[in-house]
CSV table of N, CA, C and O and ligand atoms in Angstrom, one decimal:
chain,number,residue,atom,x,y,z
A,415,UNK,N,0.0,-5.2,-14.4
A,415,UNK,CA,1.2,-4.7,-13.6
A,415,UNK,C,0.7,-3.6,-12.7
A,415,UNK,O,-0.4,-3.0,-12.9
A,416,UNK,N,1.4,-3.3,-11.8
A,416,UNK,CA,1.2,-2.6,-10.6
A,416,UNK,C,2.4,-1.9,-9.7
A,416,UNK,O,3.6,-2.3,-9.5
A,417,UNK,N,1.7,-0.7,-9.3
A,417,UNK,CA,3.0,0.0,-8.5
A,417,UNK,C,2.7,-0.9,-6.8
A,417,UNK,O,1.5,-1.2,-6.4
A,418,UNK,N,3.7,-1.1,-6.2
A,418,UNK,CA,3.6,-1.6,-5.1
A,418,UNK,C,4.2,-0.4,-3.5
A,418,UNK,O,5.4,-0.2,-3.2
A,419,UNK,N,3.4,-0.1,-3.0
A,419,UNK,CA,3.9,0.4,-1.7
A,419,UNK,C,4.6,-1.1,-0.4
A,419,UNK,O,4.0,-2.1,0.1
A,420,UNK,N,5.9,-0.7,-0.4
A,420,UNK,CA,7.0,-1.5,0.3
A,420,UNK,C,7.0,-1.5,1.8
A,420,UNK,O,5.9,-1.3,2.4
A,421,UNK,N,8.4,-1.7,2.6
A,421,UNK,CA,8.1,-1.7,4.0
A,421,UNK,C,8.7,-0.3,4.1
A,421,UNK,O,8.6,-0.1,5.3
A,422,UNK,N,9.2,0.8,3.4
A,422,UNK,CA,9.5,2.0,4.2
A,422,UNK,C,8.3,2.8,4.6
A,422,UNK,O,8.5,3.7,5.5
A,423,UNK,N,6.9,2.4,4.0
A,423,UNK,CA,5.8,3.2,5.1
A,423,UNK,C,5.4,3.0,5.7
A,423,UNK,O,4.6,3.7,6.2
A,424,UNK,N,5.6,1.7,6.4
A,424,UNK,CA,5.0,0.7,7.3
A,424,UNK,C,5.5,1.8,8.9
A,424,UNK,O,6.7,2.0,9.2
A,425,UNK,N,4.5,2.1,9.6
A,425,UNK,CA,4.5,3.0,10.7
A,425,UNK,C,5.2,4.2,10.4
A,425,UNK,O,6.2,4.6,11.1
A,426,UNK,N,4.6,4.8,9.0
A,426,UNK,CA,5.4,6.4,8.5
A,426,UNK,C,4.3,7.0,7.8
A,426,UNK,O,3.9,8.2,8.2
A,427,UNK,N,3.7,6.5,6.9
A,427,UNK,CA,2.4,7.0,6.2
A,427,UNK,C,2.2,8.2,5.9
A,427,UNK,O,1.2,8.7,6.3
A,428,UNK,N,3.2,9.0,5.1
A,428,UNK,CA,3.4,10.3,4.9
A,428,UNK,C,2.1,11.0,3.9
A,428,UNK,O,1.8,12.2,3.8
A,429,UNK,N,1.6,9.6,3.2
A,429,UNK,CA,1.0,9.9,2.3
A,429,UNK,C,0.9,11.4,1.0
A,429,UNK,O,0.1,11.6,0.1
A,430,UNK,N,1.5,11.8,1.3
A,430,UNK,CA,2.1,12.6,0.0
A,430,UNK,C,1.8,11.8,-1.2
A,430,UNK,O,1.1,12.4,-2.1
A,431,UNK,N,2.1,10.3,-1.7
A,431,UNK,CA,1.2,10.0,-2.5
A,431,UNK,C,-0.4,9.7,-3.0
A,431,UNK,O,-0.9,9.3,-4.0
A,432,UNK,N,-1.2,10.1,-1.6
A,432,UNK,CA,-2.5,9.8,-2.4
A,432,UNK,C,-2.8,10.9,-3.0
A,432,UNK,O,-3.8,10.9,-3.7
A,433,UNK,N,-2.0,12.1,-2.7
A,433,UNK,CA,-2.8,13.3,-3.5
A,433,UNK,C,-1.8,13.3,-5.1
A,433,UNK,O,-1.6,14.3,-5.8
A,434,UNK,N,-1.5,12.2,-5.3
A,434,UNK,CA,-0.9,12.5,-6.7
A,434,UNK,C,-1.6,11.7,-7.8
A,434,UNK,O,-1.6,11.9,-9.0
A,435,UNK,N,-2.3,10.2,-6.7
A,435,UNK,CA,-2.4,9.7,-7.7
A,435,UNK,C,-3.8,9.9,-8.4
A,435,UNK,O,-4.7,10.4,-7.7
A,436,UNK,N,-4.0,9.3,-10.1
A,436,UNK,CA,-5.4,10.6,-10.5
A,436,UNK,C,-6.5,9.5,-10.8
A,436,UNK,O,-7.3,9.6,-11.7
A,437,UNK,N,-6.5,8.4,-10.0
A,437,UNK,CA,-7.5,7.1,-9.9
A,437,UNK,C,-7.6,7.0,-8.6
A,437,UNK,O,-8.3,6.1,-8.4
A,438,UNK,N,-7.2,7.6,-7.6
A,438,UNK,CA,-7.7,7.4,-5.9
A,438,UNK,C,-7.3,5.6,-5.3
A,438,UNK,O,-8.0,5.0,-4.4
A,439,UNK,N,-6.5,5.1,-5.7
A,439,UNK,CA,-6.5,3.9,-5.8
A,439,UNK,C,-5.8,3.3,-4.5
A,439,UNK,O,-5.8,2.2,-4.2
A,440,UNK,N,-4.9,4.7,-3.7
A,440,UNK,CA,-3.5,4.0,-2.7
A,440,UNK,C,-4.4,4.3,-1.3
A,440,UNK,O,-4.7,5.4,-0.7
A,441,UNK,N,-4.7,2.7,-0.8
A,441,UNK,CA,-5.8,3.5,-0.1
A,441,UNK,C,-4.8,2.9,1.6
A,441,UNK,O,-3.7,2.3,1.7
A,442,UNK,N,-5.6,3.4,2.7
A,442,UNK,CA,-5.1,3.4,3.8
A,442,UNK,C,-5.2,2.4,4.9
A,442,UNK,O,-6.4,2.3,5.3
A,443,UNK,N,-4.4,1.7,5.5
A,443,UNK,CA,-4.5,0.7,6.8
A,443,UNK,C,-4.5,1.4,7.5
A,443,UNK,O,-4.9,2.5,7.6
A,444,UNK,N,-3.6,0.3,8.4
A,444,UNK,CA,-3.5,1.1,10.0
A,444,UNK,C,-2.0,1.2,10.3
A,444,UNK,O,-1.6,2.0,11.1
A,445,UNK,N,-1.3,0.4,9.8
A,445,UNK,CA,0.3,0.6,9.5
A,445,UNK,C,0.9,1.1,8.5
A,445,UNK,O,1.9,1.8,8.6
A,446,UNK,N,0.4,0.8,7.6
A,446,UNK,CA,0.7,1.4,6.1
A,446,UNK,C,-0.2,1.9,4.9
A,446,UNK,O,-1.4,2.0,5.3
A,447,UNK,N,-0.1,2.1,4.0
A,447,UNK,CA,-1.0,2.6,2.6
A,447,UNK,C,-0.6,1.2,1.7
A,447,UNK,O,0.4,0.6,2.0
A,448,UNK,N,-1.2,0.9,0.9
A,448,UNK,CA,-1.6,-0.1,-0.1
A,448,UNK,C,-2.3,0.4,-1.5
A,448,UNK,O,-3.2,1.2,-1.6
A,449,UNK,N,-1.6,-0.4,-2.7
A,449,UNK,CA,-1.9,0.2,-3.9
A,449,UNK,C,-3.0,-0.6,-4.5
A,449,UNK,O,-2.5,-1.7,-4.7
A,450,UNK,N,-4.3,-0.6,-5.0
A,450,UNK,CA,-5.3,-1.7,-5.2
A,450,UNK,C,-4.3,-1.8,-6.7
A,450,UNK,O,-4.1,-0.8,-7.5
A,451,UNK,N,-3.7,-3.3,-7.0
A,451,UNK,CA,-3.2,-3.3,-8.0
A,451,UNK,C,-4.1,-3.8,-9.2
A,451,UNK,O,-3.5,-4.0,-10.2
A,452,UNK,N,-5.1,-3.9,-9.2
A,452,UNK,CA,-6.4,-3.7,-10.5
A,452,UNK,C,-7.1,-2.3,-10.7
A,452,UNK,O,-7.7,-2.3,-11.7
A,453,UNK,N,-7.1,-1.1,-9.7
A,453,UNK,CA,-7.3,-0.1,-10.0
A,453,UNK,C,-6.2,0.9,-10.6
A,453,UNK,O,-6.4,1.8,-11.4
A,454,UNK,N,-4.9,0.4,-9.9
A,454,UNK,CA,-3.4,1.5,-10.5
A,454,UNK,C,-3.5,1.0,-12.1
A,454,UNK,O,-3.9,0.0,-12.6
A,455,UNK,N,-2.9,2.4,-12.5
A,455,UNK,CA,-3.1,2.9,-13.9
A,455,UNK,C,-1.6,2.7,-14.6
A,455,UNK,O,-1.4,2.8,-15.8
A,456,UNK,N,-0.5,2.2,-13.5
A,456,UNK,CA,0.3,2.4,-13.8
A,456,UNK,C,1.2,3.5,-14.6
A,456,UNK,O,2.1,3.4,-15.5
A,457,UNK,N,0.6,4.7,-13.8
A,457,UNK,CA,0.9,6.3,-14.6
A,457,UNK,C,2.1,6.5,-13.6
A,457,UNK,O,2.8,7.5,-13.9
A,458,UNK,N,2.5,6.0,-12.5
A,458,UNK,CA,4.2,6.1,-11.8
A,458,UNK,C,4.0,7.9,-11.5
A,458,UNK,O,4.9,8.5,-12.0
A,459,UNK,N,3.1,8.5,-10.9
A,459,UNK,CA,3.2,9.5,-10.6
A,459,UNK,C,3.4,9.7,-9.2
A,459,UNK,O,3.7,10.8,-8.7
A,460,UNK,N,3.2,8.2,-8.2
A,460,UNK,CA,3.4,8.4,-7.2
A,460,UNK,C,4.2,8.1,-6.3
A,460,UNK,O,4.3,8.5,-5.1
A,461,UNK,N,5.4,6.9,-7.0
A,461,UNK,CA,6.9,7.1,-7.1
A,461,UNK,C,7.5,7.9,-6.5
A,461,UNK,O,7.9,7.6,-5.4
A,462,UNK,N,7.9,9.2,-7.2
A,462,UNK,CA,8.7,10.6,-7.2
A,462,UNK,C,8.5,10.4,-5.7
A,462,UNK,O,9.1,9.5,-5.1
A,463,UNK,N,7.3,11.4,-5.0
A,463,UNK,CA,7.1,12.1,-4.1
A,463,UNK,C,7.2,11.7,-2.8
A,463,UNK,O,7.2,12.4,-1.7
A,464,UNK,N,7.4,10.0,-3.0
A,464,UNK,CA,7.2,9.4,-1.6
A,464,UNK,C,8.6,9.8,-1.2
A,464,UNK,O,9.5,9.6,-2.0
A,465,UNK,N,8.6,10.5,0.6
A,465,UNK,CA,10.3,10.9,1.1
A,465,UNK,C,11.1,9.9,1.4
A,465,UNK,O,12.3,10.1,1.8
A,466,UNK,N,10.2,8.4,1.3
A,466,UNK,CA,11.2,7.3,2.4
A,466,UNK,C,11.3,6.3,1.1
A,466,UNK,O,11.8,5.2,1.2
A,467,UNK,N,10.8,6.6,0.1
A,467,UNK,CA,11.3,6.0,-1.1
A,467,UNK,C,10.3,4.4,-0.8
A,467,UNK,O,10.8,3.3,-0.9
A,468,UNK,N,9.0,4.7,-0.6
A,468,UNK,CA,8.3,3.1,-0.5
A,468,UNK,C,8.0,2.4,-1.4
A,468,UNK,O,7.9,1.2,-1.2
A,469,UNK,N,7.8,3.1,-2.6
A,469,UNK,CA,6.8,3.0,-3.7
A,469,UNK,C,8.2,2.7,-5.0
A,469,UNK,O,9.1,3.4,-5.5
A,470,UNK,N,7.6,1.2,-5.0
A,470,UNK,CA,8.4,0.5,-6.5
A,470,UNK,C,7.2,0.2,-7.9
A,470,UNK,O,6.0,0.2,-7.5
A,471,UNK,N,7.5,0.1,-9.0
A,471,UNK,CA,7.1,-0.4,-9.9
A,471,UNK,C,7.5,-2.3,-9.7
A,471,UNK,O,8.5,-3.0,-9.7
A,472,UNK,N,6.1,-2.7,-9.7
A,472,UNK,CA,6.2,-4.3,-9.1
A,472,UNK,C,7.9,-5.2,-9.6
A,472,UNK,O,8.5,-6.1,-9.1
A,473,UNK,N,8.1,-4.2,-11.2
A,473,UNK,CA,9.2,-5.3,-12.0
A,473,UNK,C,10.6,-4.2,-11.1
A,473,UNK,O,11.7,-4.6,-11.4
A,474,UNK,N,10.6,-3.6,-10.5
A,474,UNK,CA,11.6,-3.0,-9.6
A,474,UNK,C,12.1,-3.3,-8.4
A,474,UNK,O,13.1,-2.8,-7.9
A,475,UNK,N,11.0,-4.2,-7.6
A,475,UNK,CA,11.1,-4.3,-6.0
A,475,UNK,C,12.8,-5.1,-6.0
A,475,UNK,O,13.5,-5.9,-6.7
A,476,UNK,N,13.0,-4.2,-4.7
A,476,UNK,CA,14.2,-5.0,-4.8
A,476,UNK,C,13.9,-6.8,-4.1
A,476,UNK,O,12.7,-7.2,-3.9
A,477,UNK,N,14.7,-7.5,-3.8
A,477,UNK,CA,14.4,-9.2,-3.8
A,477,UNK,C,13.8,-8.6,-2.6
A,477,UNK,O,12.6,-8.6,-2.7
A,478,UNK,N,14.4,-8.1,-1.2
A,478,UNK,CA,13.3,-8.2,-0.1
A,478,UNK,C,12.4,-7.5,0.1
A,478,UNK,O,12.0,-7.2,1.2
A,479,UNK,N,12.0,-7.1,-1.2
A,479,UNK,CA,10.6,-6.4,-0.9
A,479,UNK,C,9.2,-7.1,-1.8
A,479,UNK,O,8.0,-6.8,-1.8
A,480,UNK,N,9.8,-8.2,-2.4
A,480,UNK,CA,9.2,-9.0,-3.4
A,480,UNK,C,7.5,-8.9,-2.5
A,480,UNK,O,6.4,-8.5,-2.9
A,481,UNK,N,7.8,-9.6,-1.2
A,481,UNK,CA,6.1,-10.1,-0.7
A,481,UNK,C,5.2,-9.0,-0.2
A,481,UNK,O,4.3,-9.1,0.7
A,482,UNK,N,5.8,-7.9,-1.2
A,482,UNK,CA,4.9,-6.9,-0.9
A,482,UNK,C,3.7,-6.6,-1.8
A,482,UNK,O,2.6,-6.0,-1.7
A,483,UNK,N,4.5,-7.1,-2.5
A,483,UNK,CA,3.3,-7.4,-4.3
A,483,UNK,C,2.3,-8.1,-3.9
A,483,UNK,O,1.1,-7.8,-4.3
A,484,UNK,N,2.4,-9.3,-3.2
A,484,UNK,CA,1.3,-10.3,-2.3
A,484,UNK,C,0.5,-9.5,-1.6
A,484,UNK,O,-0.7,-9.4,-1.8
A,485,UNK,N,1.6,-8.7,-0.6
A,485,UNK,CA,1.1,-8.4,0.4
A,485,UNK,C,-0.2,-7.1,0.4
A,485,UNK,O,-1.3,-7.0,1.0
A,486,UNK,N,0.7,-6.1,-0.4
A,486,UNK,CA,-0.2,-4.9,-1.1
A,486,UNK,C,-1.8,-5.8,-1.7
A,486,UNK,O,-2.8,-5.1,-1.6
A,487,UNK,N,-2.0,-6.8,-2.3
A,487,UNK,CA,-3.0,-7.2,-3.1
A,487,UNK,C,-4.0,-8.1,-1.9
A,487,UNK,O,-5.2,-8.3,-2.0
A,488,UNK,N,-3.1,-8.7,-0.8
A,488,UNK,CA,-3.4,-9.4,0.4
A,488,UNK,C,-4.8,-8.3,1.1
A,488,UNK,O,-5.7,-8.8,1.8
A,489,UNK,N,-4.7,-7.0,0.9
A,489,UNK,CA,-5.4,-6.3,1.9
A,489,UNK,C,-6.4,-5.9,0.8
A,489,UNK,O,-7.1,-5.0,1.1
A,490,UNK,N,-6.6,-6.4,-0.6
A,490,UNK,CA,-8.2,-6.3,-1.0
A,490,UNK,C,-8.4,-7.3,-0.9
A,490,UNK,O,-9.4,-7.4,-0.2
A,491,UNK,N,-7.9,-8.5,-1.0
A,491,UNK,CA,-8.7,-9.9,-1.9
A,491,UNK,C,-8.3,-10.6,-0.8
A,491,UNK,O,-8.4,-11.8,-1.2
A,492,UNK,N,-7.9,-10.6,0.7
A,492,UNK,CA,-8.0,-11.6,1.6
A,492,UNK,C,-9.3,-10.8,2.4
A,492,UNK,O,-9.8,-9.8,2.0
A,493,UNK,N,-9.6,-11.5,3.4
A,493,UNK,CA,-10.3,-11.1,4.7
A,493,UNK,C,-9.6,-10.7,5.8
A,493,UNK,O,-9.2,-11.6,6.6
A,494,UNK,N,-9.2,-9.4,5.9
A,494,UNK,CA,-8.8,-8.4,6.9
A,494,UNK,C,-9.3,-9.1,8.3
A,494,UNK,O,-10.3,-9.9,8.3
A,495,UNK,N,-8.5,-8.7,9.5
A,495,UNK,CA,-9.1,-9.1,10.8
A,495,UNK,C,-9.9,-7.8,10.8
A,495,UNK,O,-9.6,-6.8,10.2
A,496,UNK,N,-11.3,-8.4,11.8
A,496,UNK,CA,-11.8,-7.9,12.4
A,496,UNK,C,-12.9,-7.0,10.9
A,496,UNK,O,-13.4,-5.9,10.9
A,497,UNK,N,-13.0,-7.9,9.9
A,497,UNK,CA,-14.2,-8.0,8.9
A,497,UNK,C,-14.2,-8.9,8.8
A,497,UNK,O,-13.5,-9.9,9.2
A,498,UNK,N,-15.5,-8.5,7.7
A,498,UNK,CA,-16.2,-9.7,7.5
A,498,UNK,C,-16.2,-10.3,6.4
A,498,UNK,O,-16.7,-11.5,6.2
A,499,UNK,N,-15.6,-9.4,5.3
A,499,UNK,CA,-15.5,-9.8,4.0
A,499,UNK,C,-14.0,-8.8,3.2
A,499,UNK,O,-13.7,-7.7,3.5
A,500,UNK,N,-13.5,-9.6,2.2
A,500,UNK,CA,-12.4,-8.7,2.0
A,500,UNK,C,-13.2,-7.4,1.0
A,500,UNK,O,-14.4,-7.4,0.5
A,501,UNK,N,-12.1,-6.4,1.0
A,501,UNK,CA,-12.6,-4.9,0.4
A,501,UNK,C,-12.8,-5.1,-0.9
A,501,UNK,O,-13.7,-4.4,-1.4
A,502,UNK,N,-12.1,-6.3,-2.0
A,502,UNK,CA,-12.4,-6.2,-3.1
A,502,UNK,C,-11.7,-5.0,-3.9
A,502,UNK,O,-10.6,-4.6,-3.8
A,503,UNK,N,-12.7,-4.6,-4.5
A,503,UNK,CA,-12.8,-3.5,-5.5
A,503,UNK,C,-13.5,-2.3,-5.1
A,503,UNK,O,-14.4,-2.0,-5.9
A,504,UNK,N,-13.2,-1.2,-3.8
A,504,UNK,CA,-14.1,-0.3,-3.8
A,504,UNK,C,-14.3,0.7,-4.8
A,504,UNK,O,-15.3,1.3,-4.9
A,505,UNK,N,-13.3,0.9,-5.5
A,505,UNK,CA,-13.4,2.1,-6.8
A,505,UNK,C,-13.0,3.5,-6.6
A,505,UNK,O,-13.1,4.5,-7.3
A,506,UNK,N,-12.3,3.4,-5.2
A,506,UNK,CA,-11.7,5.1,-4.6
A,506,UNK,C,-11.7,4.8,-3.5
A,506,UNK,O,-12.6,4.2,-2.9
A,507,UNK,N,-10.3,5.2,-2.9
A,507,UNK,CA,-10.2,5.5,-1.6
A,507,UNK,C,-10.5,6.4,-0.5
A,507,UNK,O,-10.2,6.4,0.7
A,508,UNK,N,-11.3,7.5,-1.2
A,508,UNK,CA,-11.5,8.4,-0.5
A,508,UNK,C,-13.1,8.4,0.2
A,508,UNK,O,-13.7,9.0,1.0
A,509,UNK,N,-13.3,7.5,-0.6
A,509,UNK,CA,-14.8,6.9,-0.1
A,509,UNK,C,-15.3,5.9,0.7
A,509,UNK,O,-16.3,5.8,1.3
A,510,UNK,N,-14.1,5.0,0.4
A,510,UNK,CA,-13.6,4.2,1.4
A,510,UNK,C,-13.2,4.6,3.2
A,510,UNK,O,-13.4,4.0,4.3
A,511,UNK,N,-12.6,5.7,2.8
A,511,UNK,CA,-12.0,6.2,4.3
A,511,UNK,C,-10.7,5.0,4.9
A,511,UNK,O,-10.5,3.8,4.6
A,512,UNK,N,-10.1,5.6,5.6
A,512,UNK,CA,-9.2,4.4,6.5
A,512,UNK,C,-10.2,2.9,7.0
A,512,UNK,O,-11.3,2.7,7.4
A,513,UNK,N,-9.2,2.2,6.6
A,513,UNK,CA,-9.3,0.8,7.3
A,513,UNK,C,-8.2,0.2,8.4
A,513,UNK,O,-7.1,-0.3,8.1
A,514,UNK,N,-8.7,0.3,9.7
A,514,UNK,CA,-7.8,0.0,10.9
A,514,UNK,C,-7.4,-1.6,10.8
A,514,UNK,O,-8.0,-2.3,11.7
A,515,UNK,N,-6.7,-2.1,10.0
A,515,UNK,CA,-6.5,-3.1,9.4
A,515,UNK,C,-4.9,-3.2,8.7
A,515,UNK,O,-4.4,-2.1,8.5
A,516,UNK,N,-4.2,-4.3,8.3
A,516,UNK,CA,-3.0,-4.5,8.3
A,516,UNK,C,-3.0,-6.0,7.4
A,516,UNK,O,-3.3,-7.0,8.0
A,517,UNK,N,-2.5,-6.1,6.0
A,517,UNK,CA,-2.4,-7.0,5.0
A,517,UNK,C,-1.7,-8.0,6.2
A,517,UNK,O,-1.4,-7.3,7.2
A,518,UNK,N,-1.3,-9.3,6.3
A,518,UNK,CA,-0.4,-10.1,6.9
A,518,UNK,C,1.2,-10.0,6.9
A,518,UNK,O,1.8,-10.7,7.8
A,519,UNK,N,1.9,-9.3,6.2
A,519,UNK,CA,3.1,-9.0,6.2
A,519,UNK,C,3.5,-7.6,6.9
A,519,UNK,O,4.6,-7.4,7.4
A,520,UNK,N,2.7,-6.9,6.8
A,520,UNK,CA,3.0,-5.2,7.2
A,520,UNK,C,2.2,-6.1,9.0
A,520,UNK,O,3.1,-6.1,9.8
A,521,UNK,N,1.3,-6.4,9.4
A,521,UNK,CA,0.7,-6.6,10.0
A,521,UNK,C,1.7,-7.2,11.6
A,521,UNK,O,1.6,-7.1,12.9
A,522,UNK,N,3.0,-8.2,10.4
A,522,UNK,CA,3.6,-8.8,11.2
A,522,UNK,C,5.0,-8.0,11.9
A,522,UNK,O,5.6,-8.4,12.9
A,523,UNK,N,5.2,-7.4,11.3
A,523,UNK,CA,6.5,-6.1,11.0
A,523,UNK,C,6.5,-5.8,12.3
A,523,UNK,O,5.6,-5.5,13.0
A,524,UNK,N,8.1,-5.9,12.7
A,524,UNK,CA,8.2,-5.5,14.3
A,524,UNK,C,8.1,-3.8,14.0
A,524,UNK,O,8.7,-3.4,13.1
A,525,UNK,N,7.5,-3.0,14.7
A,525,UNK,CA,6.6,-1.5,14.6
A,525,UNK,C,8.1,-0.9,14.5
A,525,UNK,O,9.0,-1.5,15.0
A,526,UNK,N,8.3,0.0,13.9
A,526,UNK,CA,9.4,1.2,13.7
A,526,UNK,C,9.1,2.4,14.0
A,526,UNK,O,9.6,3.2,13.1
A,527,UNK,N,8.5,2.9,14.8
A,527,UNK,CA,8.3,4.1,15.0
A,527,UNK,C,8.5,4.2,17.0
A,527,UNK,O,8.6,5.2,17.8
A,528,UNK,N,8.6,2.9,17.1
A,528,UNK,CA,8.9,2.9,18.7
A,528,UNK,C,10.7,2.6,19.2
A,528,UNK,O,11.6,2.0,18.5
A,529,UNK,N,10.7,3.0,20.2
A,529,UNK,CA,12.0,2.9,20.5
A,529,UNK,C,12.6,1.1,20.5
A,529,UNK,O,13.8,0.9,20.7
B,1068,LIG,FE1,3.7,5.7,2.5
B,1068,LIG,FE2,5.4,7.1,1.1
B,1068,LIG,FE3,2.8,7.2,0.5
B,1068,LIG,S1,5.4,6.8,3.3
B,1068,LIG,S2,1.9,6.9,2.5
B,1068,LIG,S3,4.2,5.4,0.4
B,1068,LIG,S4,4.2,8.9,0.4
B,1069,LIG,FE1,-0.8,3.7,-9.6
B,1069,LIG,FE2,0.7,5.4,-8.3
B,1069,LIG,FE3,-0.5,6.1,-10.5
B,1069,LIG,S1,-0.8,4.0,-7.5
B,1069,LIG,S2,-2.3,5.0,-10.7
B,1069,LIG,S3,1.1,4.5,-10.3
B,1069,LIG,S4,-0.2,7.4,-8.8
């Protein structure tokens, strides 16, 4: 099981949760943050904090946010544009750094931050 980041971060990225969670695991696109759901610990610490409320426990999403559980897992285990191999398992996000990259659902999202 896994916590899933939804579509309220998608062009918001307040990130307030990567400094909570204590496995480094919610790592960064270019539209949104993504939870590696084989690294989350399922410790729900990063829940609370988010302001736009993105972040569900997978058995919580509400029905339209279901293909986020895909989607969140879409940006290790598929092949990102513009690589060459998917991210896998890097073991920390902070080592990782940003990836200017976008799972296929957040990717496709008409942008909300423009008029
Ligand atoms: Fe996104 Fe909320 Fe984290 S906006 S970056 S899920 S604090
Ligand atoms: Fe997972 Fe969030 Fe904790 S991503 S490890 S539930 S801080």
């Amino acid at each position: 099981m896994t916590y899933v980041i939804g579509k309220n971060c998608v062009d918001v990225m307040d990130r307030a949760c990567v400094e909570e969670c204590p496995v480094d695991c919610i790592y960064e696109g270019g539209r949104a943050l993504y939870i590696h759901p084989d690294e989350c610990v399922d410790c729900g610490a990063c829940e609370p904090v988010c302001p736009v409320e993105a972040i569900y426990y997978e058995d919580d999403l509400p029905a339209d946010e279901h293909g986020h559980l895909a989607d969140n897992a879409a940006f290790f285990f598929d092949t990102l544009p513009g690589r060459e191999a998917p991210l896998g398992s890097p073991g920390g996000a902070a080592k990782l750094g940003p990836v200017a990259a976008d799972a296929p659902l957040v990717a496709a999202m008409v942008r909300q931050d423009q008029p």
